[in-house]
Amino acid sequence: MDDKVKDLLDKIRGAADLAADAAADTARVAGRRAGQMVDVAKLNVQLFDLNGEFNDILRQLGQVMYDTHLGRAGDADSVTALLEKADAAAARVAEVKGRIADLRQTQACPSCGAPCGKEDKFCRQCGAALE
Ligand SMILES: [Zn+2]
């Protein structure tokens, strides 16, 4: 075979290998992004359920408060139990929000809750200092 033709074929083969590597890298990154999106979607479902749970606890606490207002005997133990449940639910909500923020490379403003970039020093919404 002609040396020039051989060189050309080697170059073409090399270029094809590079293109295949690049395509594989792209596929890997896309796969990872898709995986993260699935994780975020699952966490959002979890967050929705947790928020519902939390709101239900708050509703029950409101009911106890209103019953007390009406002069019906309020059960102090049930109030304590409900407050403990509320604390636990709020902690789980914060944890899931943190995991979503990590996956999205964002952080929630501690003041107004707006999503901000991981590297931001101040909130884009309200200007509060971020950690
Ligand atoms: Zn803010």
Tab-separated table of C-alpha atoms and ligand atoms in Angstrom:
chain	number	residue	atom	x	y	z
A	1	MET	CA	0.000	0.000	0.000
A	2	ASP	CA	1.127	3.546	-0.777
A	3	ASP	CA	2.672	5.183	2.327
A	4	LYS	CA	0.606	8.345	1.801
A	5	VAL	CA	-2.604	6.334	1.676
A	6	LYS	CA	-1.510	4.399	4.774
A	7	ASP	CA	-0.805	7.666	6.689
A	8	LEU	CA	-4.158	9.033	5.642
A	9	LEU	CA	-5.967	5.880	6.810
A	10	ASP	CA	-4.128	6.040	10.170
A	11	LYS	CA	-5.212	9.674	10.605
A	12	ILE	CA	-8.807	8.816	9.768
A	13	ARG	CA	-8.757	5.894	12.208
A	14	GLY	CA	-7.270	8.154	14.915
A	15	ALA	CA	-9.936	10.793	14.312
A	16	ALA	CA	-12.667	8.152	14.476
A	17	ASP	CA	-11.316	6.863	17.806
A	18	LEU	CA	-11.260	10.430	19.210
A	19	ALA	CA	-14.822	11.006	18.009
A	20	ALA	CA	-15.927	7.726	19.619
A	21	ASP	CA	-14.235	8.714	22.904
A	22	ALA	CA	-15.871	12.146	22.789
A	23	ALA	CA	-19.268	10.571	22.100
A	24	ALA	CA	-18.776	8.151	25.001
A	25	ASP	CA	-17.815	11.069	27.305
A	26	THR	CA	-20.876	13.021	26.201
A	27	ALA	CA	-23.073	9.989	26.805
A	28	ARG	CA	-21.546	9.487	30.266
A	29	VAL	CA	-22.127	13.151	31.233
A	30	ALA	CA	-25.655	13.077	29.811
A	31	GLY	CA	-26.333	9.856	31.705
A	32	ARG	CA	-25.077	11.392	34.934
A	33	ARG	CA	-27.202	14.539	34.386
A	34	ALA	CA	-30.258	12.397	33.631
A	35	GLY	CA	-29.586	10.396	36.793
A	36	GLN	CA	-29.374	13.593	38.819
A	37	MET	CA	-32.617	14.854	37.285
A	38	VAL	CA	-34.328	11.592	38.240
A	39	ASP	CA	-32.924	11.965	41.772
A	40	VAL	CA	-34.168	15.575	41.977
A	41	ALA	CA	-37.588	14.521	40.690
A	42	LYS	CA	-37.790	11.740	43.301
A	43	LEU	CA	-36.684	14.135	46.037
A	44	ASN	CA	-39.284	16.695	44.930
A	45	VAL	CA	-41.986	14.033	45.277
A	46	GLN	CA	-40.603	13.218	48.741
A	47	LEU	CA	-40.541	16.945	49.589
A	48	PHE	CA	-44.158	17.342	48.468
A	49	ASP	CA	-45.219	14.464	50.754
A	50	LEU	CA	-43.168	15.816	53.678
A	51	ASN	CA	-44.664	19.288	53.258
A	52	GLY	CA	-48.125	17.707	53.280
A	53	GLU	CA	-47.242	15.802	56.451
A	54	PHE	CA	-45.883	18.990	58.059
A	55	ASN	CA	-48.984	21.004	57.117
A	56	ASP	CA	-51.202	18.268	58.542
A	57	ILE	CA	-49.329	18.447	61.868
A	58	LEU	CA	-49.732	22.243	61.867
A	59	ARG	CA	-53.444	21.815	61.161
A	60	GLN	CA	-53.765	19.425	64.132
A	61	LEU	CA	-51.915	21.904	66.355
A	62	GLY	CA	-54.288	24.639	65.187
A	63	GLN	CA	-57.241	22.400	66.019
A	64	VAL	CA	-55.930	21.850	69.570
A	65	MET	CA	-55.433	25.614	69.958
A	66	TYR	CA	-58.947	26.359	68.733
A	67	ASP	CA	-60.433	23.637	70.966
A	68	THR	CA	-58.641	25.272	73.898
A	69	HIS	CA	-60.063	28.645	72.864
A	70	LEU	CA	-63.548	27.114	72.887
A	71	GLY	CA	-62.927	25.853	76.425
A	72	ARG	CA	-62.664	22.183	75.479
A	73	ALA	CA	-60.048	20.361	77.515
A	74	GLY	CA	-56.776	20.481	75.629
A	75	ASP	CA	-54.443	17.529	76.012
A	76	ALA	CA	-50.966	18.872	76.885
A	77	ASP	CA	-49.341	15.520	76.040
A	78	SER	CA	-50.799	15.517	72.555
A	79	VAL	CA	-49.549	19.092	72.026
A	80	THR	CA	-46.045	18.042	73.057
A	81	ALA	CA	-46.210	14.993	70.790
A	82	LEU	CA	-47.447	17.118	67.880
A	83	LEU	CA	-44.681	19.688	68.410
A	84	GLU	CA	-42.088	16.896	68.405
A	85	LYS	CA	-43.579	15.522	65.191
A	86	ALA	CA	-43.506	19.033	63.685
A	87	ASP	CA	-39.814	19.441	64.597
A	88	ALA	CA	-38.974	16.055	63.075
A	89	ALA	CA	-40.919	16.813	59.882
A	90	ALA	CA	-39.323	20.266	59.560
A	91	ALA	CA	-35.859	18.705	59.947
A	92	ARG	CA	-36.617	16.162	57.205
A	93	VAL	CA	-37.946	18.930	54.912
A	94	ALA	CA	-34.707	20.892	55.442
A	95	GLU	CA	-32.616	17.778	54.758
A	96	VAL	CA	-34.416	16.957	51.495
A	97	LYS	CA	-34.177	20.616	50.387
A	98	GLY	CA	-30.445	20.481	51.081
A	99	ARG	CA	-30.028	17.303	49.014
A	100	ILE	CA	-31.956	18.866	46.102
A	101	ALA	CA	-29.788	22.004	46.345
A	102	ASP	CA	-26.628	19.847	46.321
A	103	LEU	CA	-27.759	17.975	43.211
A	104	ARG	CA	-28.648	21.255	41.489
A	105	GLN	CA	-25.455	22.946	42.694
A	106	THR	CA	-27.548	25.631	44.345
A	107	GLN	CA	-28.292	26.785	47.856
A	108	ALA	CA	-31.480	28.234	49.302
A	109	CYS	CA	-31.272	31.736	50.791
A	110	PRO	CA	-31.623	31.363	54.586
A	111	SER	CA	-33.599	34.616	54.664
A	112	CYS	CA	-36.136	34.374	51.812
A	113	GLY	CA	-35.636	30.821	50.493
A	114	ALA	CA	-34.793	31.924	46.934
A	115	PRO	CA	-32.496	29.554	44.998
A	116	CYS	CA	-28.971	30.993	44.653
A	117	GLY	CA	-25.768	29.700	43.071
A	118	LYS	CA	-23.475	27.535	45.205
A	119	GLU	CA	-20.695	30.149	44.942
A	120	ASP	CA	-22.908	33.228	45.491
A	121	LYS	CA	-22.000	35.402	48.470
A	122	PHE	CA	-25.306	37.280	48.541
A	123	CYS	CA	-28.902	36.369	47.694
A	124	ARG	CA	-29.979	37.468	44.187
A	125	GLN	CA	-33.518	38.055	45.487
A	126	CYS	CA	-33.178	39.869	48.814
A	127	GLY	CA	-29.448	40.583	49.128
A	128	ALA	CA	-29.001	38.622	52.377
A	129	ALA	CA	-25.495	37.284	53.024
A	130	LEU	CA	-25.102	33.584	52.174
A	131	GLU	CA	-22.782	31.225	54.045
B	1	ZN	ZN	-32.897	35.949	49.970
